[in-house]
CSV table of N, CA and C in Angstrom, one decimal:
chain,number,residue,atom,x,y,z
A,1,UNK,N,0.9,-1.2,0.0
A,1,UNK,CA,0.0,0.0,0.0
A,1,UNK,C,0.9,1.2,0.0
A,2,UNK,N,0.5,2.0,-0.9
A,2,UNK,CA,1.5,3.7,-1.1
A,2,UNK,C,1.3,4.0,0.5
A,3,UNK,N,2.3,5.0,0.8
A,3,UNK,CA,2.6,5.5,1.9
A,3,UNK,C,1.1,6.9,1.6
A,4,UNK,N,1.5,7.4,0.6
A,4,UNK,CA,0.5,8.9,0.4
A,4,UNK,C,-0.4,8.1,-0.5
A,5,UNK,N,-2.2,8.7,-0.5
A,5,UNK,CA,-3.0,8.4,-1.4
A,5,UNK,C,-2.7,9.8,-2.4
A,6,UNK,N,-1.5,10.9,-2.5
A,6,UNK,CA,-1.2,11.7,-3.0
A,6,UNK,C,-0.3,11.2,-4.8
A,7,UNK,N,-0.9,11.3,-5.8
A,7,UNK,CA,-0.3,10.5,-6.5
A,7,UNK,C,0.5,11.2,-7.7
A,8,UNK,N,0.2,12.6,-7.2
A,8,UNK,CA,0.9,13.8,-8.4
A,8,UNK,C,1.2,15.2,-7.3
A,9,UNK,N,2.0,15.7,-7.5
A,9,UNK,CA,1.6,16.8,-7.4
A,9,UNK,C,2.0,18.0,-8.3
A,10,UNK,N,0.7,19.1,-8.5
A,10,UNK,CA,0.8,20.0,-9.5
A,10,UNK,C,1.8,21.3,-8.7
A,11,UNK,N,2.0,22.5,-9.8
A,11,UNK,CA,2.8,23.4,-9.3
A,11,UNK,C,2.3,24.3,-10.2
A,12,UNK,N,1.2,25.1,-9.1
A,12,UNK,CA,0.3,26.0,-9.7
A,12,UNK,C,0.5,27.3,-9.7
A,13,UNK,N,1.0,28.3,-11.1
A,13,UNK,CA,1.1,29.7,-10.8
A,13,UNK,C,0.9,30.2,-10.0
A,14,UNK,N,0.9,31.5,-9.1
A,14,UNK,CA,0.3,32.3,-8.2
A,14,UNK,C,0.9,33.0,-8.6
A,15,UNK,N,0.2,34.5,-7.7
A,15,UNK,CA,1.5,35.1,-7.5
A,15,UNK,C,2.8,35.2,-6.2
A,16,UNK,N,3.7,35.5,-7.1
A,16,UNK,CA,4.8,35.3,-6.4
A,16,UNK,C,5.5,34.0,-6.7
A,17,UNK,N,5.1,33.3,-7.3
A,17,UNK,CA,5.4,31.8,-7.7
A,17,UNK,C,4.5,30.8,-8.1
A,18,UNK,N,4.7,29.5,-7.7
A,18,UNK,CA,4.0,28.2,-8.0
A,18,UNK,C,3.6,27.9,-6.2
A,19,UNK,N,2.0,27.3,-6.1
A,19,UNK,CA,1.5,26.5,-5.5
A,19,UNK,C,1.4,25.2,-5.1
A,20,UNK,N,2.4,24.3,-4.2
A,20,UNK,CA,1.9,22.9,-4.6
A,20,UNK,C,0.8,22.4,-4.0
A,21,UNK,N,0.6,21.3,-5.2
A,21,UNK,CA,-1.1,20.8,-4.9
A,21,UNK,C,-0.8,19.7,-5.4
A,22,UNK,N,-1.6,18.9,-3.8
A,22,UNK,CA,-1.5,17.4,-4.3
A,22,UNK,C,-2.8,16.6,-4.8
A,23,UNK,N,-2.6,15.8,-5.5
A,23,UNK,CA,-3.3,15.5,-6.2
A,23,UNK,C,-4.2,13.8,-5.7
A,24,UNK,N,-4.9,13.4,-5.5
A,24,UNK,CA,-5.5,12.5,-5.2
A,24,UNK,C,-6.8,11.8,-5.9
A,25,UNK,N,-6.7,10.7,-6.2
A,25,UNK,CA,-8.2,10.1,-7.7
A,25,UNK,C,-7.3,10.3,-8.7
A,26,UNK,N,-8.9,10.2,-9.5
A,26,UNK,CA,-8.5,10.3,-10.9
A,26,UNK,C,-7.9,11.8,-11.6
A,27,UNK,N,-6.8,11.4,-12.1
A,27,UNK,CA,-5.6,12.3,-12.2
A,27,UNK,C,-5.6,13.1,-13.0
A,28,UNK,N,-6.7,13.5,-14.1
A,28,UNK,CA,-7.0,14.2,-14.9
A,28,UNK,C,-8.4,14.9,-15.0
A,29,UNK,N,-8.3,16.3,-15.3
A,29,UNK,CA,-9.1,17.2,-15.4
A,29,UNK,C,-10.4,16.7,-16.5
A,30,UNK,N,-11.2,17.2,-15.3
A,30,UNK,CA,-12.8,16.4,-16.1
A,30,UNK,C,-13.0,14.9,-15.8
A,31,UNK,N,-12.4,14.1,-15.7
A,31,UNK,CA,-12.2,12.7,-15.5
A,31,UNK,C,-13.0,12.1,-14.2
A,32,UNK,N,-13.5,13.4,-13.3
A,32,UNK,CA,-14.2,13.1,-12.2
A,32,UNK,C,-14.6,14.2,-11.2
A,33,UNK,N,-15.6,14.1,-10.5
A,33,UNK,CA,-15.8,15.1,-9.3
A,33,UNK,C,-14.6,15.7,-8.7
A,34,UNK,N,-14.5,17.0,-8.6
A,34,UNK,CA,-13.5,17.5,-7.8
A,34,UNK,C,-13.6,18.2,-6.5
A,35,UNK,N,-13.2,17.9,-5.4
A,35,UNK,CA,-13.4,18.0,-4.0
A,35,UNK,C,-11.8,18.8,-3.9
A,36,UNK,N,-12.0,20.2,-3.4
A,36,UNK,CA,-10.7,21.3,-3.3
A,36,UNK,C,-10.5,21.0,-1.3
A,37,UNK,N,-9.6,20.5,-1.1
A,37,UNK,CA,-9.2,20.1,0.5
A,37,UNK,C,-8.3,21.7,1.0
A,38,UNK,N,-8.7,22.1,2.1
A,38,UNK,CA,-7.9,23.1,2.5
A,38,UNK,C,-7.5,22.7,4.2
A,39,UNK,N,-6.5,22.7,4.1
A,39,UNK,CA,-5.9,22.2,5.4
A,39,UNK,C,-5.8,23.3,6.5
A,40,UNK,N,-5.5,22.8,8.0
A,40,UNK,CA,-5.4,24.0,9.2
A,40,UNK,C,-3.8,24.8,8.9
A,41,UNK,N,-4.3,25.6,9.9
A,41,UNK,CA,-2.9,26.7,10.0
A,41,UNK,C,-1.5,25.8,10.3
A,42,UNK,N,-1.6,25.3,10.8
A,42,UNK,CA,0.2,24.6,10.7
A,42,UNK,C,0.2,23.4,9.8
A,43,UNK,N,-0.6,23.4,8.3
A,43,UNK,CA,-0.8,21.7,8.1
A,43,UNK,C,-0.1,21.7,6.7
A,44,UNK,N,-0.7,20.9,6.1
A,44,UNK,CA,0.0,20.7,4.6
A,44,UNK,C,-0.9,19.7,3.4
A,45,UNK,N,-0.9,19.3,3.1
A,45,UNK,CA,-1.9,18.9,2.1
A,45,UNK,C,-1.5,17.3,2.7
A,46,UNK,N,-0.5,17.2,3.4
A,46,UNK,CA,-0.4,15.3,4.2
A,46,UNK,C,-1.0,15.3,5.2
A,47,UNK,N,-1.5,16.3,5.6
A,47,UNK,CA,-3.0,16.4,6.7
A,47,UNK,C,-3.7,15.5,6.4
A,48,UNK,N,-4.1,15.4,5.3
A,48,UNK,CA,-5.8,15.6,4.7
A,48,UNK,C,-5.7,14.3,4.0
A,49,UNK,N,-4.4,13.3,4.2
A,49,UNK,CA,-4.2,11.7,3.7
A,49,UNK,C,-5.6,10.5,4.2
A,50,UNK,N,-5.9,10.9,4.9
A,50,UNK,CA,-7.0,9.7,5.5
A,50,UNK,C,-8.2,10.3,4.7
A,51,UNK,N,-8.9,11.7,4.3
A,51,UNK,CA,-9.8,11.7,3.7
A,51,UNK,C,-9.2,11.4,2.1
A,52,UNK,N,-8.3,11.9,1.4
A,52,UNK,CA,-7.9,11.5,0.2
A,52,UNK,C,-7.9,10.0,-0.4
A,53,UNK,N,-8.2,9.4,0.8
A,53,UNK,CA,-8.0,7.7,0.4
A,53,UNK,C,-9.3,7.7,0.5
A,54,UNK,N,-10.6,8.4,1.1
A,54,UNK,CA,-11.5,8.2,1.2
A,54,UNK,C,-12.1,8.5,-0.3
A,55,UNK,N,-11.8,9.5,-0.4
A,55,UNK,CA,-12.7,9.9,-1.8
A,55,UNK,C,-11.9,9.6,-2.9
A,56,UNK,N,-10.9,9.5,-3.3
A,56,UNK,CA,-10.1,8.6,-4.0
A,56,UNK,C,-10.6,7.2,-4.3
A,57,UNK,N,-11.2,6.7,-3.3
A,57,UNK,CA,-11.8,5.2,-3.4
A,57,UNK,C,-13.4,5.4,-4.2
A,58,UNK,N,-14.1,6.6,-4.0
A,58,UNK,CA,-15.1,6.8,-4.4
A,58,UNK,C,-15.1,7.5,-5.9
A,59,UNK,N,-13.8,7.4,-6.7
A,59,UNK,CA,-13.3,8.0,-8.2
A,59,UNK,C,-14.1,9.9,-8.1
A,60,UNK,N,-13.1,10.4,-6.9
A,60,UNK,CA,-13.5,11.8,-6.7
A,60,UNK,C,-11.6,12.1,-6.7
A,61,UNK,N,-11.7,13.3,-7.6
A,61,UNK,CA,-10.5,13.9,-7.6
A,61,UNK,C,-10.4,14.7,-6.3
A,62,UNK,N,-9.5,14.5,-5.4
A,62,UNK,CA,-9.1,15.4,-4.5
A,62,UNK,C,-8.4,16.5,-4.4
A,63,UNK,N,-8.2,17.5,-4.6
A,63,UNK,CA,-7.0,18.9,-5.0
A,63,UNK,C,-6.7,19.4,-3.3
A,64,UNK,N,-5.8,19.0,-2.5
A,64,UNK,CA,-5.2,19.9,-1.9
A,64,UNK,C,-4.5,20.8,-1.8
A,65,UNK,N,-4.5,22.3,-1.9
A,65,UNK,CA,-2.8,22.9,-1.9
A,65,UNK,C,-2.4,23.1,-0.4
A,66,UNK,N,-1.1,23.1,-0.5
A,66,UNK,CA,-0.2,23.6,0.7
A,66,UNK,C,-1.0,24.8,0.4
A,67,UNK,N,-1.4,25.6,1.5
A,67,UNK,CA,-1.4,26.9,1.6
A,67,UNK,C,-0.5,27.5,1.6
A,68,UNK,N,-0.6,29.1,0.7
A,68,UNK,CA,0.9,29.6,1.1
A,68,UNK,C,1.3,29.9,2.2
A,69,UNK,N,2.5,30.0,1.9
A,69,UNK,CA,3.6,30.3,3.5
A,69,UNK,C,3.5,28.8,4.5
A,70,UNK,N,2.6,27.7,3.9
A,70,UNK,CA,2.4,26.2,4.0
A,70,UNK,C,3.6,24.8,3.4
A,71,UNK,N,3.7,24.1,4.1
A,71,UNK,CA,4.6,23.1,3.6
A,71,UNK,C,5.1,23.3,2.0
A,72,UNK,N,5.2,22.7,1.2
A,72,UNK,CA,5.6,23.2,-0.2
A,72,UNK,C,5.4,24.3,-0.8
A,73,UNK,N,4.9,24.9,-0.4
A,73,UNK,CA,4.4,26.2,-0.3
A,73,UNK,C,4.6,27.8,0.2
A,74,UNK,N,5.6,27.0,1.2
A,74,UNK,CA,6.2,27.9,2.4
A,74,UNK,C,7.0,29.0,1.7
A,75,UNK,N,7.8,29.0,0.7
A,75,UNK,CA,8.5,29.5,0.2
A,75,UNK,C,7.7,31.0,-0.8
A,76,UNK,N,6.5,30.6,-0.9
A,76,UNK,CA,5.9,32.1,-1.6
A,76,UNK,C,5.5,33.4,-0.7
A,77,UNK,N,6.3,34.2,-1.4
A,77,UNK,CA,5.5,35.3,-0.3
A,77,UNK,C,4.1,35.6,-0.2
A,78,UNK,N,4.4,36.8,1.0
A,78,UNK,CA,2.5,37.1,1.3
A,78,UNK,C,2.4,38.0,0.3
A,79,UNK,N,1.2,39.1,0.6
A,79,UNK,CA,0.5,38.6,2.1
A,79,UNK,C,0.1,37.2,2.3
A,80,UNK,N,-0.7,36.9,3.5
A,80,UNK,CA,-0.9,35.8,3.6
A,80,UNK,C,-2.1,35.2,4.2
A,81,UNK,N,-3.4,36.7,3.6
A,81,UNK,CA,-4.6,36.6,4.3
A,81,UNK,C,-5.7,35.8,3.6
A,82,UNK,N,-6.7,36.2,3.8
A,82,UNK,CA,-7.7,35.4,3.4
A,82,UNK,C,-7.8,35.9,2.0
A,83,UNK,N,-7.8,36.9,1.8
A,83,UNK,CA,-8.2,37.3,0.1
A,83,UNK,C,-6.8,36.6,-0.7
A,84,UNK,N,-6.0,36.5,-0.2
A,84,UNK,CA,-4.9,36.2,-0.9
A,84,UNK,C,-5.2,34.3,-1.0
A,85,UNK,N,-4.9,33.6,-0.3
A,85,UNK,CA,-5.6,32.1,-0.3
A,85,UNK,C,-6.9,32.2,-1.0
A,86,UNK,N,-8.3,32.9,-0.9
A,86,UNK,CA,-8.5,32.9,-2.1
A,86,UNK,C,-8.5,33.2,-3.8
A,87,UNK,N,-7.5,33.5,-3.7
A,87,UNK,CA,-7.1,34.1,-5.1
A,87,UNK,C,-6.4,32.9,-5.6
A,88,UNK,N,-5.0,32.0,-4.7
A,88,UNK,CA,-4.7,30.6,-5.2
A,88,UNK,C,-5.6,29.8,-5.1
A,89,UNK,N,-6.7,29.4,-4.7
A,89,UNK,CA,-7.6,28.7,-5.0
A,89,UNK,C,-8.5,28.7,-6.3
A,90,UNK,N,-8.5,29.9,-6.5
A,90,UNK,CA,-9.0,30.0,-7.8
A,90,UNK,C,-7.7,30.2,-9.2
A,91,UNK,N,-6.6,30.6,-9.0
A,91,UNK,CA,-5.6,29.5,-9.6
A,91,UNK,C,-5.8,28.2,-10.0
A,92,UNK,N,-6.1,27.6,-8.6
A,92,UNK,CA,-5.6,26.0,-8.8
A,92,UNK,C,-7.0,26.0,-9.8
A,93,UNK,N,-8.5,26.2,-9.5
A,93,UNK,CA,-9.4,25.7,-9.9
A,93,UNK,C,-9.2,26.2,-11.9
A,94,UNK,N,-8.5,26.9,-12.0
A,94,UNK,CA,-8.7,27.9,-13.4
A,94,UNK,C,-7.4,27.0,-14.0
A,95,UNK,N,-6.2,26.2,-13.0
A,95,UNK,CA,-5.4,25.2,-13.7
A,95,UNK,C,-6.0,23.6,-13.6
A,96,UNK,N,-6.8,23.8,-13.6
A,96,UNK,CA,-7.6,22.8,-13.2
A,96,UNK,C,-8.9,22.3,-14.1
A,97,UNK,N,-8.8,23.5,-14.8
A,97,UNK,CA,-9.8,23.8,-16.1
A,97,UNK,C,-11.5,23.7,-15.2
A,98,UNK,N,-11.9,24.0,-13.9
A,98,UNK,CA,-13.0,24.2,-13.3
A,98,UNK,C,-13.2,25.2,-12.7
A,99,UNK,N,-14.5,25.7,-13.2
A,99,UNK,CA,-14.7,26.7,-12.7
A,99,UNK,C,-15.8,26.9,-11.1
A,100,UNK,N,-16.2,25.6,-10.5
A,100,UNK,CA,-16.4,25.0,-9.5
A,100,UNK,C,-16.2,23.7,-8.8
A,101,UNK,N,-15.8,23.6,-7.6
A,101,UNK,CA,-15.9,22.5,-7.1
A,101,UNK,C,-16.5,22.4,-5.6
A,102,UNK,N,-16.8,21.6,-4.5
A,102,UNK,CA,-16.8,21.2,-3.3
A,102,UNK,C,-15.7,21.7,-3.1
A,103,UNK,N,-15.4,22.4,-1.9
A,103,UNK,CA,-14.9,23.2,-0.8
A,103,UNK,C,-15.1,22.2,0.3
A,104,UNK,N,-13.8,21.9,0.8
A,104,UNK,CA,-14.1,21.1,2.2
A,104,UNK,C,-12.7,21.4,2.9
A,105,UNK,N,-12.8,22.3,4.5
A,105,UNK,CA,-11.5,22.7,4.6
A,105,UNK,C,-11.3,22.1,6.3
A,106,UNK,N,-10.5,22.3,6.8
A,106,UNK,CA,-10.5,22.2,8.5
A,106,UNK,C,-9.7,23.4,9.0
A,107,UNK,N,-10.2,24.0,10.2
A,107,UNK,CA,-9.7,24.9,11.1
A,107,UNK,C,-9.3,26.4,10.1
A,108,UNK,N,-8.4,26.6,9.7
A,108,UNK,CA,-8.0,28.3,8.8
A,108,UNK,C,-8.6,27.5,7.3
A,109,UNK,N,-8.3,26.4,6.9
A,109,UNK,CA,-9.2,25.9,5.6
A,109,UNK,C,-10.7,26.1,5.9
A,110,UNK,N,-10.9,25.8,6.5
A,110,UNK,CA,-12.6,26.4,7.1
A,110,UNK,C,-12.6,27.6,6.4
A,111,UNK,N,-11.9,28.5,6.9
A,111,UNK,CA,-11.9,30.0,6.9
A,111,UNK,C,-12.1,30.1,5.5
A,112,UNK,N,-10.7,30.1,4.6
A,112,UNK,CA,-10.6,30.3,3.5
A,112,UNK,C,-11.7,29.6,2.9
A,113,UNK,N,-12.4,28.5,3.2
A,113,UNK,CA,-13.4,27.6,2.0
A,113,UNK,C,-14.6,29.1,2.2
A,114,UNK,N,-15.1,29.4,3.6
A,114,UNK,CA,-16.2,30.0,3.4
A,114,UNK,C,-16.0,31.7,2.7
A,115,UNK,N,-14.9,31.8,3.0
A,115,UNK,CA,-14.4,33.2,2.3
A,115,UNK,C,-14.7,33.1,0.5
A,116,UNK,N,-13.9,31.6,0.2
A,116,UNK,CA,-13.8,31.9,-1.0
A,116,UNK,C,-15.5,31.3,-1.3
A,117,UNK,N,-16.6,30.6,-0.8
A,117,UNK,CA,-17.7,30.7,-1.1
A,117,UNK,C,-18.5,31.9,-1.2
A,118,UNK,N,-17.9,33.2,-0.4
A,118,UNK,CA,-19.2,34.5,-0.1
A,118,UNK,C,-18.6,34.9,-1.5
A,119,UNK,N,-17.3,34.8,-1.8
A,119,UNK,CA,-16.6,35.6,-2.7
A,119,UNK,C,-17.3,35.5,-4.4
């Protein structure tokens, strides 16, 4: 059994750099439901490995990113508020060729999912 149900990960423009985002399911755009994972304030997209295997099993693409200033992630500058996390999220979704998905976050991913929903 893989150590990660993470089976790619992308390296999505932003500004100031590239996002990483890991990838979980079926591995190609369009190919399946997309569920966007946003992780808590100290986390990383290896948080969110036990749900990945969950919907991964159910042929649901999972999209995690590190948040910036986050695990692979760490290295992009700020700011590093909520308007700005949502602006890479809509990145990933626009590299991602979708222009919606499920939002499902925990603790500061909370935050940002419901931010980037009012938005």
């Amino acid at each position: 059994m893989p150590t990660t149900p993470f089976h790619n990960e992308l390296a999505v423009p932003v500004a100031g750099g590239a996002l990483a985002v890991g990838v979980a399911g079926p591995g190609a755009p369009g190919a399946a439901p997309v569920v966007l994972g946003l992780h808590g304030t100290t986390g990383s997209h290896r948080a969110l490995a036990a749900v990945a295997r969950h919907l991964a099993a159910r042929d649901i693409t999972f999209l995690v990113p590190d948040l910036r200033g986050r695990g692979a992630s760490a290295g992009l500058p700020g700011p590093y508020g909520l308007d700005t996390h949502v602006a890479d999220l809509v990145a990933v979704l626009d590299h991602w060729g979708m222009e919606r998905a499920v939002l499902a976050g925990h603790s500061l991913g909370a935050w940002v999912a419901a931010r980037a929903a009012a938005a």
